[in-house]
mmCIF file of C-alpha atoms and ligand atoms in Angstrom:
data_model
loop_
_atom_site.group_PDB
_atom_site.id
_atom_site.type_symbol
_atom_site.label_atom_id
_atom_site.label_comp_id
_atom_site.label_asym_id
_atom_site.label_seq_id
_atom_site.Cartn_x
_atom_site.Cartn_y
_atom_site.Cartn_z
ATOM 1 C CA MET A 1 121.591 15.250 266.301
ATOM 2 C CA ALA A 2 117.992 15.358 265.194
ATOM 3 C CA LYS A 3 117.397 16.667 261.708
ATOM 4 C CA SER A 4 115.512 19.905 261.392
ATOM 5 C CA LYS A 5 112.334 19.996 259.339
ATOM 6 C CA PHE A 6 114.250 22.140 256.864
ATOM 7 C CA GLU A 7 116.778 19.442 256.098
ATOM 8 C CA TYR A 8 114.776 18.080 253.136
ATOM 9 C CA VAL A 9 115.840 21.061 250.974
ATOM 10 C CA ARG A 10 119.222 19.371 250.560
ATOM 11 C CA ASN A 11 117.508 16.907 248.228
ATOM 12 C CA PHE A 12 116.981 19.687 245.738
ATOM 13 C CA GLU A 13 120.736 19.715 245.018
ATOM 14 C CA LEU A 14 121.446 18.062 241.678
ATOM 15 C CA ASP A 15 124.086 15.417 241.142
ATOM 16 C CA ASP A 16 126.777 16.864 238.896
ATOM 17 C CA THR A 17 129.413 14.152 239.249
ATOM 18 C CA CYS A 18 131.627 13.993 236.157
ATOM 19 C CA LEU A 19 131.595 10.681 234.290
ATOM 20 C CA ARG A 20 134.400 8.348 235.343
ATOM 21 C CA ASN A 21 137.493 7.848 233.151
ATOM 22 C CA CYS A 22 136.965 11.138 231.338
ATOM 23 C CA TYR A 23 139.385 14.026 231.357
ATOM 24 C CA ILE A 24 137.718 17.006 232.988
ATOM 25 C CA VAL A 25 138.458 20.270 231.222
ATOM 26 C CA VAL A 26 137.585 23.589 232.801
ATOM 27 C CA ARG A 27 137.821 26.531 230.420
ATOM 28 C CA LEU A 28 137.743 30.079 231.729
ATOM 29 C CA ASP A 29 137.198 33.157 229.603
ATOM 30 C CA GLY A 30 137.435 36.803 230.632
ATOM 31 C CA ARG A 31 134.080 38.554 230.801
ATOM 32 C CA ASN A 32 133.811 41.404 228.340
ATOM 33 C CA PHE A 33 137.560 41.683 227.825
ATOM 34 C CA HIS A 34 136.960 43.678 224.699
ATOM 35 C CA LYS A 35 136.087 46.537 227.028
ATOM 36 C CA PHE A 36 138.525 45.510 229.789
ATOM 37 C CA SER A 37 141.474 45.527 227.362
ATOM 38 C CA GLU A 38 140.561 48.967 226.008
ATOM 39 C CA GLN A 39 140.000 50.517 229.413
ATOM 40 C CA HIS A 40 143.351 49.228 230.637
ATOM 41 C CA ASN A 41 145.173 50.257 227.459
ATOM 42 C CA PHE A 42 146.281 46.764 226.462
ATOM 43 C CA ARG A 43 148.817 46.935 223.644
ATOM 44 C CA LYS A 44 147.492 45.779 220.293
ATOM 45 C CA PRO A 45 147.409 43.119 219.029
ATOM 46 C CA ASN A 46 149.140 41.464 222.022
ATOM 47 C CA ASP A 47 149.947 42.799 225.461
ATOM 48 C CA ASN A 48 152.699 40.788 227.139
ATOM 49 C CA ARG A 49 151.788 42.164 230.567
ATOM 50 C CA ALA A 50 148.251 40.822 230.201
ATOM 51 C CA LEU A 51 149.445 37.471 228.827
ATOM 52 C CA GLY A 52 151.997 37.191 231.640
ATOM 53 C CA LEU A 53 149.344 37.914 234.252
ATOM 54 C CA MET A 54 147.028 35.291 232.729
ATOM 55 C CA SER A 55 149.822 32.691 232.912
ATOM 56 C CA ARG A 56 150.778 33.679 236.448
ATOM 57 C CA SER A 57 147.157 33.259 237.539
ATOM 58 C CA ALA A 58 146.944 29.891 235.776
ATOM 59 C CA ARG A 59 150.118 28.741 237.559
ATOM 60 C CA SER A 60 148.515 29.666 240.858
ATOM 61 C CA VAL A 61 145.505 27.501 239.923
ATOM 62 C CA MET A 62 147.800 24.543 239.172
ATOM 63 C CA GLU A 63 149.781 25.002 242.375
ATOM 64 C CA GLU A 64 146.804 25.484 244.681
ATOM 65 C CA LEU A 65 144.370 22.933 243.242
ATOM 66 C CA GLU A 66 144.918 19.225 242.808
ATOM 67 C CA ASP A 67 145.340 16.955 239.807
ATOM 68 C CA ILE A 68 145.658 19.493 236.975
ATOM 69 C CA THR A 69 148.239 18.031 234.600
ATOM 70 C CA ILE A 70 148.228 20.595 231.793
ATOM 71 C CA ALA A 71 146.790 24.037 231.136
ATOM 72 C CA TYR A 72 146.622 25.956 227.877
ATOM 73 C CA GLY A 73 145.930 29.653 227.488
ATOM 74 C CA GLN A 74 145.664 32.356 224.844
ATOM 75 C CA SER A 75 143.988 35.782 224.695
ATOM 76 C CA ASP A 76 141.608 36.078 227.684
ATOM 77 C CA GLU A 77 141.062 32.331 228.115
ATOM 78 C CA PHE A 78 142.698 29.404 229.908
ATOM 79 C CA SER A 79 141.825 25.690 229.840
ATOM 80 C CA PHE A 80 142.726 23.394 232.728
ATOM 81 C CA VAL A 81 142.835 19.624 232.347
ATOM 82 C CA PHE A 82 142.229 17.443 235.397
ATOM 83 C CA LYS A 83 143.655 13.956 235.139
ATOM 84 C CA ARG A 84 141.046 11.425 234.100
ATOM 85 C CA SER A 85 141.421 9.457 237.357
ATOM 86 C CA THR A 86 140.999 12.454 239.662
ATOM 87 C CA THR A 87 138.683 12.037 242.630
ATOM 88 C CA TRP A 88 139.152 15.608 243.819
ATOM 89 C CA PHE A 89 135.850 16.945 245.221
ATOM 90 C CA LYS A 90 134.262 13.650 244.218
ATOM 91 C CA ARG A 91 134.525 14.886 240.601
ATOM 92 C CA ARG A 92 131.703 17.365 241.199
ATOM 93 C CA ALA A 93 131.652 19.696 238.212
ATOM 94 C CA SER A 94 130.410 22.763 240.079
ATOM 95 C CA LYS A 95 133.083 22.437 242.783
ATOM 96 C CA LEU A 96 135.920 21.978 240.301
ATOM 97 C CA MET A 97 134.772 24.798 238.047
ATOM 98 C CA THR A 98 134.119 27.333 240.778
ATOM 99 C CA HIS A 99 137.417 26.625 242.519
ATOM 100 C CA VAL A 100 139.296 27.118 239.250
ATOM 101 C CA ALA A 101 137.410 30.305 238.412
ATOM 102 C CA SER A 102 137.736 31.909 241.837
ATOM 103 C CA GLN A 103 141.393 30.945 242.352
ATOM 104 C CA PHE A 104 142.150 32.360 238.904
ATOM 105 C CA SER A 105 140.193 35.587 239.411
ATOM 106 C CA SER A 106 141.650 36.349 242.822
ATOM 107 C CA SER A 107 145.166 35.634 241.509
ATOM 108 C CA PHE A 108 144.560 37.925 238.533
ATOM 109 C CA VAL A 109 143.845 40.780 240.935
ATOM 110 C CA TYR A 110 146.514 39.725 243.473
ATOM 111 C CA TYR A 111 149.328 39.672 240.888
ATOM 112 C CA TRP A 112 148.073 42.645 238.818
ATOM 113 C CA LYS A 113 150.769 45.000 240.119
ATOM 114 C CA GLU A 114 153.582 42.579 239.308
ATOM 115 C CA TYR A 115 152.671 42.900 235.646
ATOM 116 C CA PHE A 116 151.049 46.325 235.305
ATOM 117 C CA GLY A 117 153.044 48.254 237.916
ATOM 118 C CA GLU A 118 151.443 51.572 238.765
ATOM 119 C CA HIS A 119 148.909 51.210 235.944
ATOM 120 C CA PRO A 120 145.769 50.838 238.094
ATOM 121 C CA LEU A 121 143.202 48.069 237.954
ATOM 122 C CA LEU A 122 140.035 50.098 237.367
ATOM 123 C CA TYR A 123 137.377 47.562 238.368
ATOM 124 C CA PRO A 124 137.147 43.893 239.439
ATOM 125 C CA PRO A 125 137.399 41.560 236.426
ATOM 126 C CA SER A 126 135.574 38.242 236.231
ATOM 127 C CA PHE A 127 135.851 35.004 234.282
ATOM 128 C CA ASP A 128 133.176 32.607 233.148
ATOM 129 C CA GLY A 129 133.804 28.875 233.431
ATOM 130 C CA ARG A 130 132.545 25.734 231.779
ATOM 131 C CA VAL A 131 133.247 22.038 232.209
ATOM 132 C CA VAL A 132 133.691 19.662 229.280
ATOM 133 C CA LEU A 133 134.457 15.951 229.526
ATOM 134 C CA TYR A 134 136.676 14.148 227.041
ATOM 135 C CA PRO A 135 136.645 10.341 227.088
ATOM 136 C CA SER A 136 139.741 9.596 224.978
ATOM 137 C CA ASN A 137 143.267 10.890 224.561
ATOM 138 C CA ARG A 138 142.468 11.693 220.937
ATOM 139 C CA ASN A 139 139.474 13.817 221.985
ATOM 140 C CA LEU A 140 141.529 15.662 224.592
ATOM 141 C CA ARG A 141 144.365 16.328 222.164
ATOM 142 C CA ASP A 142 141.866 17.511 219.548
ATOM 143 C CA TYR A 143 140.348 19.867 222.119
ATOM 144 C CA LEU A 144 143.746 21.418 222.886
ATOM 145 C CA SER A 145 144.576 21.516 219.160
ATOM 146 C CA TRP A 146 141.312 23.354 218.551
ATOM 147 C CA ARG A 147 142.261 26.055 221.084
ATOM 148 C CA GLN A 148 145.790 26.388 219.656
ATOM 149 C CA ALA A 149 144.486 26.568 216.088
ATOM 150 C CA ASP A 150 142.120 29.316 217.278
ATOM 151 C CA CYS A 151 145.095 31.167 218.752
ATOM 152 C CA HIS A 152 146.957 30.973 215.444
ATOM 153 C CA ILE A 153 143.992 32.091 213.314
ATOM 154 C CA ASN A 154 143.218 35.058 215.582
ATOM 155 C CA ASN A 155 146.850 36.082 215.936
ATOM 156 C CA LEU A 156 147.476 36.047 212.199
ATOM 157 C CA TYR A 157 144.352 38.132 211.661
ATOM 158 C CA ASN A 158 145.122 40.561 214.493
ATOM 159 C CA THR A 159 148.792 40.921 213.537
ATOM 160 C CA THR A 160 147.872 41.753 209.941
ATOM 161 C CA PHE A 161 145.000 44.005 210.980
ATOM 162 C CA TRP A 162 147.072 46.110 213.393
ATOM 163 C CA THR A 163 150.053 46.236 211.016
ATOM 164 C CA LEU A 164 147.757 47.683 208.327
ATOM 165 C CA VAL A 165 146.522 50.262 210.847
ATOM 166 C CA GLN A 166 149.722 51.085 212.747
ATOM 167 C CA LYS A 167 152.256 50.846 209.905
ATOM 168 C CA GLY A 168 150.049 51.090 206.831
ATOM 169 C CA GLY A 169 148.037 54.113 207.969
ATOM 170 C CA LEU A 170 144.652 52.488 207.245
ATOM 171 C CA THR A 171 141.629 53.222 209.411
ATOM 172 C CA THR A 172 140.228 50.246 211.312
ATOM 173 C CA THR A 173 137.293 50.139 208.894
ATOM 174 C CA GLN A 174 139.645 50.110 205.895
ATOM 175 C CA ALA A 175 141.770 47.362 207.459
ATOM 176 C CA GLU A 176 138.663 45.288 208.104
ATOM 177 C CA GLU A 177 137.565 45.698 204.467
ATOM 178 C CA ARG A 178 141.036 44.845 203.219
ATOM 179 C CA LEU A 179 141.063 41.574 205.171
ATOM 180 C CA SER A 180 137.505 40.541 204.460
ATOM 181 C CA GLY A 181 137.477 37.204 202.620
ATOM 182 C CA THR A 182 141.260 36.716 202.777
ATOM 183 C CA GLN A 183 142.884 33.356 203.503
ATOM 184 C CA ALA A 184 145.914 32.699 205.731
ATOM 185 C CA ALA A 185 148.239 32.796 202.701
ATOM 186 C CA ASP A 186 146.924 36.248 201.704
ATOM 187 C CA LYS A 187 147.623 37.631 205.182
ATOM 188 C CA ASN A 188 151.130 36.172 205.205
ATOM 189 C CA GLU A 189 151.660 37.783 201.801
ATOM 190 C CA ILE A 190 150.412 41.230 202.913
ATOM 191 C CA LEU A 191 152.748 41.131 205.927
ATOM 192 C CA PHE A 192 155.712 39.979 203.854
ATOM 193 C CA SER A 193 155.424 41.985 200.655
ATOM 194 C CA GLU A 194 154.073 45.244 202.098
ATOM 195 C CA PHE A 195 155.712 45.360 205.522
ATOM 196 C CA ASN A 196 158.680 43.000 205.219
ATOM 197 C CA ILE A 197 157.348 40.941 208.138
ATOM 198 C CA ASN A 198 157.828 37.178 208.073
ATOM 199 C CA TYR A 199 154.971 35.858 210.214
ATOM 200 C CA ASN A 200 157.043 32.759 211.062
ATOM 201 C CA ASN A 201 159.448 35.002 212.955
ATOM 202 C CA GLU A 202 156.753 36.512 215.167
ATOM 203 C CA SER A 203 156.825 35.712 218.888
ATOM 204 C CA PRO A 204 156.032 32.040 219.721
ATOM 205 C CA LEU A 205 154.040 33.268 222.747
ATOM 206 C CA HIS A 206 151.682 35.108 220.405
ATOM 207 C CA LYS A 207 151.538 32.412 217.707
ATOM 208 C CA LYS A 208 151.283 29.362 219.973
ATOM 209 C CA GLY A 209 149.853 30.602 223.280
ATOM 210 C CA THR A 210 151.018 29.271 226.644
ATOM 211 C CA THR A 211 151.145 25.656 227.785
ATOM 212 C CA LEU A 212 151.777 24.956 231.462
ATOM 213 C CA ILE A 213 152.848 21.513 232.668
ATOM 214 C CA TRP A 214 154.512 19.948 235.706
ATOM 215 C CA GLU A 215 158.178 19.112 235.236
ATOM 216 C CA LYS A 216 160.973 17.861 237.449
ATOM 217 C CA VAL A 217 163.700 20.455 237.739
ATOM 218 C CA ASN A 218 166.962 20.363 239.627
ATOM 219 C CA GLU A 219 167.387 23.172 242.098
ATOM 220 C CA THR A 220 170.811 23.935 243.469
ATOM 221 C CA THR A 221 171.144 26.065 246.562
ATOM 222 C CA THR A 222 174.146 26.944 248.699
ATOM 223 C CA LYS A 223 173.739 26.503 252.413
ATOM 224 C CA GLN A 224 175.866 28.055 255.169
ATOM 225 C CA ILE A 225 176.699 25.369 257.712
ATOM 226 C CA LYS A 226 178.743 25.407 260.870
ATOM 227 C CA ARG A 227 181.241 22.601 261.311
ATOM 228 C CA PRO A 228 181.723 21.047 264.770
ATOM 229 C CA ASP A 229 184.840 23.193 265.125
ATOM 230 C CA GLU A 230 182.589 26.267 264.697
ATOM 231 C CA VAL A 231 184.060 27.200 261.296
ATOM 232 C CA GLN A 232 181.483 28.470 258.767
ATOM 233 C CA THR A 233 181.496 26.616 255.469
ATOM 234 C CA GLU A 234 179.316 26.446 252.372
ATOM 235 C CA MET A 235 177.622 23.376 251.035
ATOM 236 C CA THR A 236 175.754 23.068 247.754
ATOM 237 C CA VAL A 237 172.561 21.073 247.871
ATOM 238 C CA THR A 238 170.819 19.832 244.741
ATOM 239 C CA ARG A 239 167.322 18.510 244.927
ATOM 240 C CA THR A 240 164.678 17.645 242.413
ATOM 241 C CA ARG A 241 161.400 19.479 242.627
ATOM 242 C CA LYS A 242 158.241 19.401 240.604
ATOM 243 C CA LYS A 243 157.551 22.819 239.164
ATOM 244 C CA VAL A 244 155.046 24.331 236.782
ATOM 245 C CA THR A 245 156.924 25.165 233.590
ATOM 246 C CA SER A 246 155.737 27.341 230.734
ATOM 247 C CA HIS A 247 156.060 26.511 227.043
ATOM 248 C CA SER A 248 155.067 28.341 223.864
ATOM 249 C CA CYS A 249 155.381 25.456 221.451
ATOM 250 C CA ASP A 250 153.257 23.426 219.093
ATOM 251 C CA ILE A 251 150.949 21.027 220.931
ATOM 252 C CA ILE A 252 149.034 19.889 217.836
ATOM 253 C CA GLY A 253 151.710 17.522 216.494
ATOM 254 C CA ASP A 254 153.056 14.396 218.224
ATOM 255 C CA GLN A 255 156.439 15.735 219.334
ATOM 256 C CA PHE A 256 155.280 17.578 222.452
ATOM 257 C CA TRP A 257 153.307 14.536 223.642
ATOM 258 C CA GLU A 258 156.220 12.170 222.983
ATOM 259 C CA GLU A 259 158.519 14.444 224.974
ATOM 260 C CA HIS A 260 156.067 14.604 227.886
ATOM 261 C CA PRO A 261 154.556 11.102 228.115
ATOM 262 C CA ASP A 262 153.302 11.610 231.689
ATOM 263 C CA ILE A 263 150.573 14.101 230.806
ATOM 264 C CA LEU A 264 148.166 11.593 229.267
ATOM 265 C CA GLU A 265 146.947 8.464 231.024
ATOM 266 C CA SER A 266 146.483 5.454 228.796
ATOM 267 C CA ASP A 267 143.120 4.772 227.152
ATOM 268 C CA GLN A 268 141.615 1.589 228.597
HETATM 269 P P1 LIG B 301 132.867 37.589 226.438
HETATM 270 O O1 LIG B 301 133.993 36.603 226.525
HETATM 271 O O2 LIG B 301 131.738 37.052 225.640
HETATM 272 O O3 LIG B 301 132.432 38.116 227.770
HETATM 273 O O4 LIG B 301 133.407 38.883 225.624
HETATM 274 P P2 LIG B 301 134.906 39.313 225.316
HETATM 275 O O5 LIG B 301 134.874 40.759 224.977
HETATM 276 O O6 LIG B 301 135.815 38.907 226.432
HETATM 277 O O7 LIG B 301 135.233 38.492 223.994
HETATM 278 P P3 LIG B 301 136.259 37.321 223.677
HETATM 279 O O8 LIG B 301 136.592 36.522 224.885
HETATM 280 O O9 LIG B 301 135.725 36.577 222.514
HETATM 281 O O10 LIG B 301 137.542 38.098 223.164
HETATM 282 C C1 LIG B 301 138.611 38.498 223.947
HETATM 283 C C2 LIG B 301 138.804 40.005 223.882
HETATM 284 O O11 LIG B 301 139.947 40.355 224.692
HETATM 285 C C3 LIG B 301 139.065 40.549 222.492
HETATM 286 O O12 LIG B 301 138.269 41.703 222.300
HETATM 287 C C4 LIG B 301 140.514 40.958 222.504
HETATM 288 C C5 LIG B 301 140.810 41.189 223.968
HETATM 289 N N1 LIG B 301 142.196 40.842 224.275
HETATM 290 C C6 LIG B 301 142.654 39.685 224.820
HETATM 291 N N2 LIG B 301 144.008 39.722 224.916
HETATM 292 C C7 LIG B 301 144.405 40.922 224.437
HETATM 293 C C8 LIG B 301 145.679 41.559 224.277
HETATM 294 O O13 LIG B 301 146.761 41.014 224.606
HETATM 295 N N3 LIG B 301 145.692 42.816 223.739
HETATM 296 C C9 LIG B 301 144.531 43.441 223.372
HETATM 297 N N4 LIG B 301 144.609 44.653 222.854
HETATM 298 N N5 LIG B 301 143.310 42.874 223.508
HETATM 299 C C10 LIG B 301 143.255 41.635 224.033
HETATM 300 MG MG1 LIG B 302 133.304 34.672 224.659
HETATM 301 MG MG1 LIG B 303 136.146 36.924 226.911
HETATM 302 MG MG1 LIG B 304 138.045 34.874 224.795
HETATM 303 MG MG1 LIG B 305 132.364 25.190 253.261
#
């Protein structure tokens, strides 16, 4: 077919192909969740309904899109790692990022009721996205370590802050003043000596965030079958399936990576 005289506008599109061999990370972050969490009465410092919904939406992203090997989330953010050899959408950054962001956002709304029940969603939430490329396994692991360290720092602060307010009777301004300039050890000490809380015993989900990976799991189902003589009988069938599994464990040290050697592809 002949090209129209308008066809030339296509040449204005920029090439945004991601560099070969690099891991492609897409990080999403909830827009203005400070307000969103208040308007939807999120529990402080952590709301397990909100965290569960974030993970459910991230699982939907992994199941519906191709080549995501690991995802890590905390607070209102989730990072998705595409394998370094992916050729999905010709590695075009805008395609990858927008598919992740829209699949995540629509899932967040779609599954809202499963987590918040009759508590209504008051307005449509949105998530920003960015793409970052990491050329080596060390860089990728350091990226994920950075997000998990962020989770820990914020959770220790928020746990201490809201304990001072909810159990210690301080105003939010007083709690903020009390914590200004304190180190991690000071916060642990406040929790332990004043409130008898050992931070180490706090929920791993809140301290470590959520890591989603693909794992092989055995699924056993019982099937009703009819024998040739028409008698009904049961048969158990076991098959191995790849499923997205959720973990709230340390991903900074080597252990997690040694236990799951398939996540990283070797550095060339
Ligand atoms: P942004 O990302 O620049 O559009 O602005 P925000 O307000 O989303 O800021 P951000 O992403 O730095 O911080 C996340 C906010 O979400 C923070 O105000 C705390 C809130 N949030 C996230 N998860 C929870 C939760 O489980 N419970 C409560 N109460 N708040 C949460
Ligand atoms: Mg932000
Ligand atoms: Mg945000
Ligand atoms: Mg955030
Ligand atoms: Mg189309």
